[in-house]
């Protein structure tokens, strides 16, 4: 019984000893310390070598790229530690996770420095998608009310161009009397989509709803009991 106890003890001691034994000469340690701009990061060599062509992989391999170390043996990297966290996490799990206040431009700058190709492509795609979403602002609508006589109505509708579209026709009765015939007056409501240009300014093409002198804006739109001031409405 005592012999077995000694054997178990010797085995346990042997296990603890082998855990504390440093790796053989010529082999590389599993864990790597990085001092990025004064902030120390601890990660594994396997994580840093996820991208074989990256600066970090070449650095921890120690063959192609040499770097100074601090008093703890951590590799010294003169870069912003704020953006290094998301880059290191990307190498760990392959996803880009950013805080709300973190600029994607800053991450892109660091990803290009560390030469992490997949991360560079992801950030550029996100930035392009964001720019596209900003430029795709829903168009506004401008409405215009035009006054014409009955005999001018057909020509006015047929000559609308530059994106103007007929919306509504309102009969406002007879305002003029030429001889024995009353000239019926109409208010014609037309509309057009108004898009935003990339610089943020609204762009409106020139409009040609009627040859000059034949149509003039009416001062008032009267439809039943409704009274609507006549002007361009966005």
mmCIF file of C-alpha atoms in Angstrom:
data_model
loop_
_atom_site.group_PDB
_atom_site.id
_atom_site.type_symbol
_atom_site.label_atom_id
_atom_site.label_comp_id
_atom_site.label_asym_id
_atom_site.label_seq_id
_atom_site.Cartn_x
_atom_site.Cartn_y
_atom_site.Cartn_z
ATOM 1 C CA UNK A 1 0.000 0.000 0.000
ATOM 2 C CA UNK A 2 2.823 2.407 0.800
ATOM 3 C CA UNK A 3 4.540 1.567 -2.445
ATOM 4 C CA UNK A 4 1.410 2.419 -4.425
ATOM 5 C CA UNK A 5 1.070 5.686 -2.522
ATOM 6 C CA UNK A 6 4.648 6.599 -3.347
ATOM 7 C CA UNK A 7 4.060 5.749 -6.982
ATOM 8 C CA UNK A 8 0.939 7.955 -7.071
ATOM 9 C CA UNK A 9 2.853 10.766 -5.383
ATOM 10 C CA UNK A 10 5.752 10.432 -7.772
ATOM 11 C CA UNK A 11 3.335 10.509 -10.689
ATOM 12 C CA UNK A 12 1.631 13.632 -9.355
ATOM 13 C CA UNK A 13 4.942 15.360 -8.751
ATOM 14 C CA UNK A 14 6.079 14.392 -12.199
ATOM 15 C CA UNK A 15 2.913 15.922 -13.696
ATOM 16 C CA UNK A 16 3.427 19.203 -11.884
ATOM 17 C CA UNK A 17 7.036 19.301 -12.939
ATOM 18 C CA UNK A 18 6.309 18.758 -16.590
ATOM 19 C CA UNK A 19 3.700 21.621 -16.448
ATOM 20 C CA UNK A 20 6.347 24.045 -15.178
ATOM 21 C CA UNK A 21 9.086 22.942 -17.529
ATOM 22 C CA UNK A 22 9.779 25.656 -20.146
ATOM 23 C CA UNK A 23 9.488 24.690 -23.815
ATOM 24 C CA UNK A 24 12.600 23.187 -25.349
ATOM 25 C CA UNK A 25 15.133 25.503 -26.916
ATOM 26 C CA UNK A 26 14.241 26.502 -30.465
ATOM 27 C CA UNK A 27 10.471 26.207 -29.945
ATOM 28 C CA UNK A 28 8.089 29.182 -29.736
ATOM 29 C CA UNK A 29 5.853 29.939 -26.776
ATOM 30 C CA UNK A 30 2.096 29.668 -27.305
ATOM 31 C CA UNK A 31 1.197 33.013 -25.746
ATOM 32 C CA UNK A 32 2.362 36.372 -27.114
ATOM 33 C CA UNK A 33 2.383 39.773 -25.428
ATOM 34 C CA UNK A 34 1.954 42.905 -27.536
ATOM 35 C CA UNK A 35 2.577 46.419 -26.244
ATOM 36 C CA UNK A 36 0.528 48.597 -28.608
ATOM 37 C CA UNK A 37 0.976 52.297 -27.872
ATOM 38 C CA UNK A 38 1.478 51.586 -24.159
ATOM 39 C CA UNK A 39 -1.412 49.121 -23.783
ATOM 40 C CA UNK A 40 -0.520 45.447 -23.361
ATOM 41 C CA UNK A 41 -2.531 42.781 -25.187
ATOM 42 C CA UNK A 42 -2.185 39.062 -24.522
ATOM 43 C CA UNK A 43 -3.118 36.567 -27.216
ATOM 44 C CA UNK A 44 -1.963 33.345 -28.808
ATOM 45 C CA UNK A 45 0.427 32.840 -31.653
ATOM 46 C CA UNK A 46 -2.294 30.882 -33.448
ATOM 47 C CA UNK A 47 -4.615 33.905 -33.374
ATOM 48 C CA UNK A 48 -1.975 36.260 -34.744
ATOM 49 C CA UNK A 49 -1.168 33.843 -37.542
ATOM 50 C CA UNK A 50 -4.731 33.522 -38.812
ATOM 51 C CA UNK A 51 -3.620 35.791 -41.656
ATOM 52 C CA UNK A 52 -0.275 34.442 -42.822
ATOM 53 C CA UNK A 53 0.687 37.601 -44.733
ATOM 54 C CA UNK A 54 -0.150 40.009 -41.942
ATOM 55 C CA UNK A 55 2.327 42.129 -40.034
ATOM 56 C CA UNK A 56 1.373 40.420 -36.772
ATOM 57 C CA UNK A 57 2.014 36.927 -38.092
ATOM 58 C CA UNK A 58 5.434 37.883 -39.403
ATOM 59 C CA UNK A 59 6.200 39.649 -36.133
ATOM 60 C CA UNK A 60 5.499 36.717 -33.825
ATOM 61 C CA UNK A 61 7.309 34.261 -36.088
ATOM 62 C CA UNK A 62 10.428 36.338 -35.564
ATOM 63 C CA UNK A 63 12.031 35.282 -38.820
ATOM 64 C CA UNK A 64 11.308 38.071 -41.298
ATOM 65 C CA UNK A 65 10.443 40.967 -39.011
ATOM 66 C CA UNK A 66 12.335 42.140 -35.953
ATOM 67 C CA UNK A 67 10.845 44.366 -33.265
ATOM 68 C CA UNK A 68 11.972 45.900 -30.006
ATOM 69 C CA UNK A 69 10.521 44.557 -26.753
ATOM 70 C CA UNK A 70 9.694 46.156 -23.436
ATOM 71 C CA UNK A 71 10.974 45.010 -20.037
ATOM 72 C CA UNK A 72 8.334 42.238 -19.894
ATOM 73 C CA UNK A 73 9.260 40.866 -23.300
ATOM 74 C CA UNK A 74 6.178 42.237 -25.074
ATOM 75 C CA UNK A 75 6.576 43.307 -28.697
ATOM 76 C CA UNK A 76 6.537 47.102 -29.008
ATOM 77 C CA UNK A 77 4.161 48.440 -31.686
ATOM 78 C CA UNK A 78 3.786 52.197 -32.089
ATOM 79 C CA UNK A 79 0.098 52.292 -33.075
ATOM 80 C CA UNK A 80 -3.190 53.439 -31.531
ATOM 81 C CA UNK A 81 -4.404 50.813 -29.021
ATOM 82 C CA UNK A 82 -8.008 52.033 -29.354
ATOM 83 C CA UNK A 83 -8.355 50.439 -32.771
ATOM 84 C CA UNK A 84 -6.227 47.388 -32.041
ATOM 85 C CA UNK A 85 -8.891 45.701 -29.889
ATOM 86 C CA UNK A 86 -11.398 45.233 -32.754
ATOM 87 C CA UNK A 87 -8.588 44.043 -35.029
ATOM 88 C CA UNK A 88 -7.433 41.438 -32.521
ATOM 89 C CA UNK A 89 -11.023 40.280 -31.958
ATOM 90 C CA UNK A 90 -11.476 39.924 -35.711
ATOM 91 C CA UNK A 91 -8.504 37.577 -35.801
ATOM 92 C CA UNK A 92 -10.034 35.631 -32.913
ATOM 93 C CA UNK A 93 -13.549 35.045 -34.277
ATOM 94 C CA UNK A 94 -13.667 36.508 -37.784
ATOM 95 C CA UNK A 95 -16.278 39.197 -37.048
ATOM 96 C CA UNK A 96 -15.950 42.975 -37.020
ATOM 97 C CA UNK A 97 -17.500 44.399 -33.843
ATOM 98 C CA UNK A 98 -17.254 48.159 -33.278
ATOM 99 C CA UNK A 99 -18.414 50.501 -30.550
ATOM 100 C CA UNK A 100 -20.918 53.155 -31.633
ATOM 101 C CA UNK A 101 -18.403 55.984 -31.334
ATOM 102 C CA UNK A 102 -15.588 54.183 -33.172
ATOM 103 C CA UNK A 103 -14.817 55.454 -36.666
ATOM 104 C CA UNK A 104 -14.594 52.856 -39.405
ATOM 105 C CA UNK A 105 -11.959 55.001 -41.120
ATOM 106 C CA UNK A 106 -9.667 54.487 -38.120
ATOM 107 C CA UNK A 107 -10.130 50.712 -38.214
ATOM 108 C CA UNK A 108 -9.443 50.706 -41.949
ATOM 109 C CA UNK A 109 -6.212 52.639 -41.443
ATOM 110 C CA UNK A 110 -4.992 50.116 -38.864
ATOM 111 C CA UNK A 111 -6.149 47.104 -40.883
ATOM 112 C CA UNK A 112 -4.119 48.370 -43.831
ATOM 113 C CA UNK A 113 -1.083 48.884 -41.600
ATOM 114 C CA UNK A 114 -1.315 45.331 -40.233
ATOM 115 C CA UNK A 115 -2.091 44.044 -43.759
ATOM 116 C CA UNK A 116 -5.208 42.057 -42.834
ATOM 117 C CA UNK A 117 -6.847 41.579 -46.227
ATOM 118 C CA UNK A 118 -10.271 40.144 -45.257
ATOM 119 C CA UNK A 119 -10.820 42.873 -42.670
ATOM 120 C CA UNK A 120 -9.903 45.580 -45.177
ATOM 121 C CA UNK A 121 -12.509 44.287 -47.632
ATOM 122 C CA UNK A 122 -15.215 44.079 -44.948
ATOM 123 C CA UNK A 123 -14.660 47.661 -43.786
ATOM 124 C CA UNK A 124 -14.611 49.052 -47.329
ATOM 125 C CA UNK A 125 -17.845 47.226 -48.170
ATOM 126 C CA UNK A 126 -19.505 48.609 -45.038
ATOM 127 C CA UNK A 127 -18.380 52.146 -45.818
ATOM 128 C CA UNK A 128 -19.599 51.919 -49.421
ATOM 129 C CA UNK A 129 -22.945 50.537 -48.283
ATOM 130 C CA UNK A 130 -23.313 53.359 -45.770
ATOM 131 C CA UNK A 131 -22.498 55.992 -48.412
ATOM 132 C CA UNK A 132 -25.040 54.421 -50.768
ATOM 133 C CA UNK A 133 -27.724 54.451 -48.083
ATOM 134 C CA UNK A 134 -27.082 58.120 -47.334
ATOM 135 C CA UNK A 135 -27.400 59.108 -50.993
ATOM 136 C CA UNK A 136 -30.614 57.106 -51.434
ATOM 137 C CA UNK A 137 -32.789 59.606 -49.582
ATOM 138 C CA UNK A 138 -36.482 59.261 -50.515
ATOM 139 C CA UNK A 139 -37.456 61.983 -52.984
ATOM 140 C CA UNK A 140 -39.620 64.900 -51.969
ATOM 141 C CA UNK A 141 -42.548 66.079 -54.073
ATOM 142 C CA UNK A 142 -43.119 69.609 -55.312
ATOM 143 C CA UNK A 143 -46.661 70.564 -56.311
ATOM 144 C CA UNK A 144 -47.529 73.448 -58.612
ATOM 145 C CA UNK A 145 -50.919 74.937 -59.406
ATOM 146 C CA UNK A 146 -51.386 76.451 -62.861
ATOM 147 C CA UNK A 147 -54.306 78.444 -64.199
ATOM 148 C CA UNK A 148 -55.586 78.048 -67.765
ATOM 149 C CA UNK A 149 -58.658 78.476 -69.916
ATOM 150 C CA UNK A 150 -60.657 75.626 -71.361
ATOM 151 C CA UNK A 151 -59.242 76.025 -74.853
ATOM 152 C CA UNK A 152 -55.693 75.868 -73.485
ATOM 153 C CA UNK A 153 -56.214 72.776 -71.361
ATOM 154 C CA UNK A 154 -55.405 70.114 -73.947
ATOM 155 C CA UNK A 155 -52.236 71.834 -75.095
ATOM 156 C CA UNK A 156 -51.068 72.402 -71.538
ATOM 157 C CA UNK A 157 -51.415 68.739 -70.554
ATOM 158 C CA UNK A 158 -49.729 67.531 -73.747
ATOM 159 C CA UNK A 159 -46.736 69.830 -73.361
ATOM 160 C CA UNK A 160 -45.787 68.901 -69.777
ATOM 161 C CA UNK A 161 -42.191 67.684 -69.598
ATOM 162 C CA UNK A 162 -39.116 67.406 -67.392
ATOM 163 C CA UNK A 163 -40.746 65.071 -64.902
ATOM 164 C CA UNK A 164 -43.922 67.049 -64.275
ATOM 165 C CA UNK A 165 -47.015 64.873 -63.847
ATOM 166 C CA UNK A 166 -50.693 65.787 -63.939
ATOM 167 C CA UNK A 167 -52.410 65.336 -60.552
ATOM 168 C CA UNK A 168 -55.756 67.146 -60.470
ATOM 169 C CA UNK A 169 -57.987 69.467 -62.497
ATOM 170 C CA UNK A 170 -60.348 71.905 -60.746
ATOM 171 C CA UNK A 171 -63.083 73.863 -62.520
ATOM 172 C CA UNK A 172 -63.249 77.369 -61.049
ATOM 173 C CA UNK A 173 -66.058 78.621 -63.318
ATOM 174 C CA UNK A 174 -66.127 81.446 -65.852
ATOM 175 C CA UNK A 175 -64.014 84.500 -65.272
ATOM 176 C CA UNK A 176 -63.941 85.987 -68.747
ATOM 177 C CA UNK A 177 -66.633 86.674 -71.328
ATOM 178 C CA UNK A 178 -65.608 87.068 -74.939
ATOM 179 C CA UNK A 179 -68.677 87.980 -76.981
ATOM 180 C CA UNK A 180 -71.432 85.510 -76.309
ATOM 181 C CA UNK A 181 -69.146 82.710 -75.044
ATOM 182 C CA UNK A 182 -67.958 82.226 -71.503
ATOM 183 C CA UNK A 183 -64.327 81.124 -71.123
ATOM 184 C CA UNK A 184 -64.225 78.451 -68.399
ATOM 185 C CA UNK A 185 -61.202 78.646 -66.152
ATOM 186 C CA UNK A 186 -59.378 75.666 -64.656
ATOM 187 C CA UNK A 187 -56.730 75.125 -62.042
ATOM 188 C CA UNK A 188 -54.352 72.322 -62.967
ATOM 189 C CA UNK A 189 -52.324 70.698 -60.184
ATOM 190 C CA UNK A 190 -49.056 69.118 -61.322
ATOM 191 C CA UNK A 191 -46.261 67.466 -59.340
ATOM 192 C CA UNK A 192 -42.655 66.413 -59.688
ATOM 193 C CA UNK A 193 -40.233 64.346 -57.619
ATOM 194 C CA UNK A 194 -37.352 66.310 -56.141
ATOM 195 C CA UNK A 195 -34.178 64.338 -55.455
ATOM 196 C CA UNK A 196 -31.222 65.221 -53.274
ATOM 197 C CA UNK A 197 -27.873 65.494 -54.965
ATOM 198 C CA UNK A 198 -24.763 63.888 -53.338
ATOM 199 C CA UNK A 199 -23.636 67.263 -51.955
ATOM 200 C CA UNK A 200 -26.879 67.547 -50.004
ATOM 201 C CA UNK A 201 -28.507 70.199 -52.196
ATOM 202 C CA UNK A 202 -31.884 69.614 -53.796
ATOM 203 C CA UNK A 203 -31.796 69.390 -57.553
ATOM 204 C CA UNK A 204 -34.818 70.330 -59.622
ATOM 205 C CA UNK A 205 -34.729 70.116 -63.431
ATOM 206 C CA UNK A 206 -36.091 73.018 -65.399
ATOM 207 C CA UNK A 207 -39.829 72.694 -66.034
ATOM 208 C CA UNK A 208 -41.796 73.366 -69.203
ATOM 209 C CA UNK A 209 -45.423 72.794 -68.472
ATOM 210 C CA UNK A 210 -46.677 75.381 -70.936
ATOM 211 C CA UNK A 211 -45.293 77.927 -73.403
ATOM 212 C CA UNK A 212 -44.668 81.267 -71.753
ATOM 213 C CA UNK A 213 -47.620 83.615 -71.697
ATOM 214 C CA UNK A 214 -50.331 80.960 -71.808
ATOM 215 C CA UNK A 215 -50.338 79.804 -68.168
ATOM 216 C CA UNK A 216 -49.861 81.819 -65.005
ATOM 217 C CA UNK A 217 -49.919 80.659 -61.380
ATOM 218 C CA UNK A 218 -53.322 81.121 -59.756
ATOM 219 C CA UNK A 219 -53.411 83.066 -56.480
ATOM 220 C CA UNK A 220 -55.824 80.612 -54.846
ATOM 221 C CA UNK A 221 -56.877 76.980 -55.212
ATOM 222 C CA UNK A 222 -60.574 76.599 -54.532
ATOM 223 C CA UNK A 223 -61.991 73.090 -54.307
ATOM 224 C CA UNK A 224 -65.427 72.972 -52.739
ATOM 225 C CA UNK A 225 -64.986 74.642 -49.369
ATOM 226 C CA UNK A 226 -61.237 74.086 -49.211
ATOM 227 C CA UNK A 227 -58.893 76.980 -49.771
ATOM 228 C CA UNK A 228 -55.257 76.202 -50.429
ATOM 229 C CA UNK A 229 -52.658 78.902 -51.050
ATOM 230 C CA UNK A 230 -50.997 78.423 -54.400
ATOM 231 C CA UNK A 231 -47.242 77.901 -54.326
ATOM 232 C CA UNK A 232 -44.697 75.146 -54.740
ATOM 233 C CA UNK A 233 -45.250 72.686 -51.895
ATOM 234 C CA UNK A 234 -42.410 70.358 -50.859
#
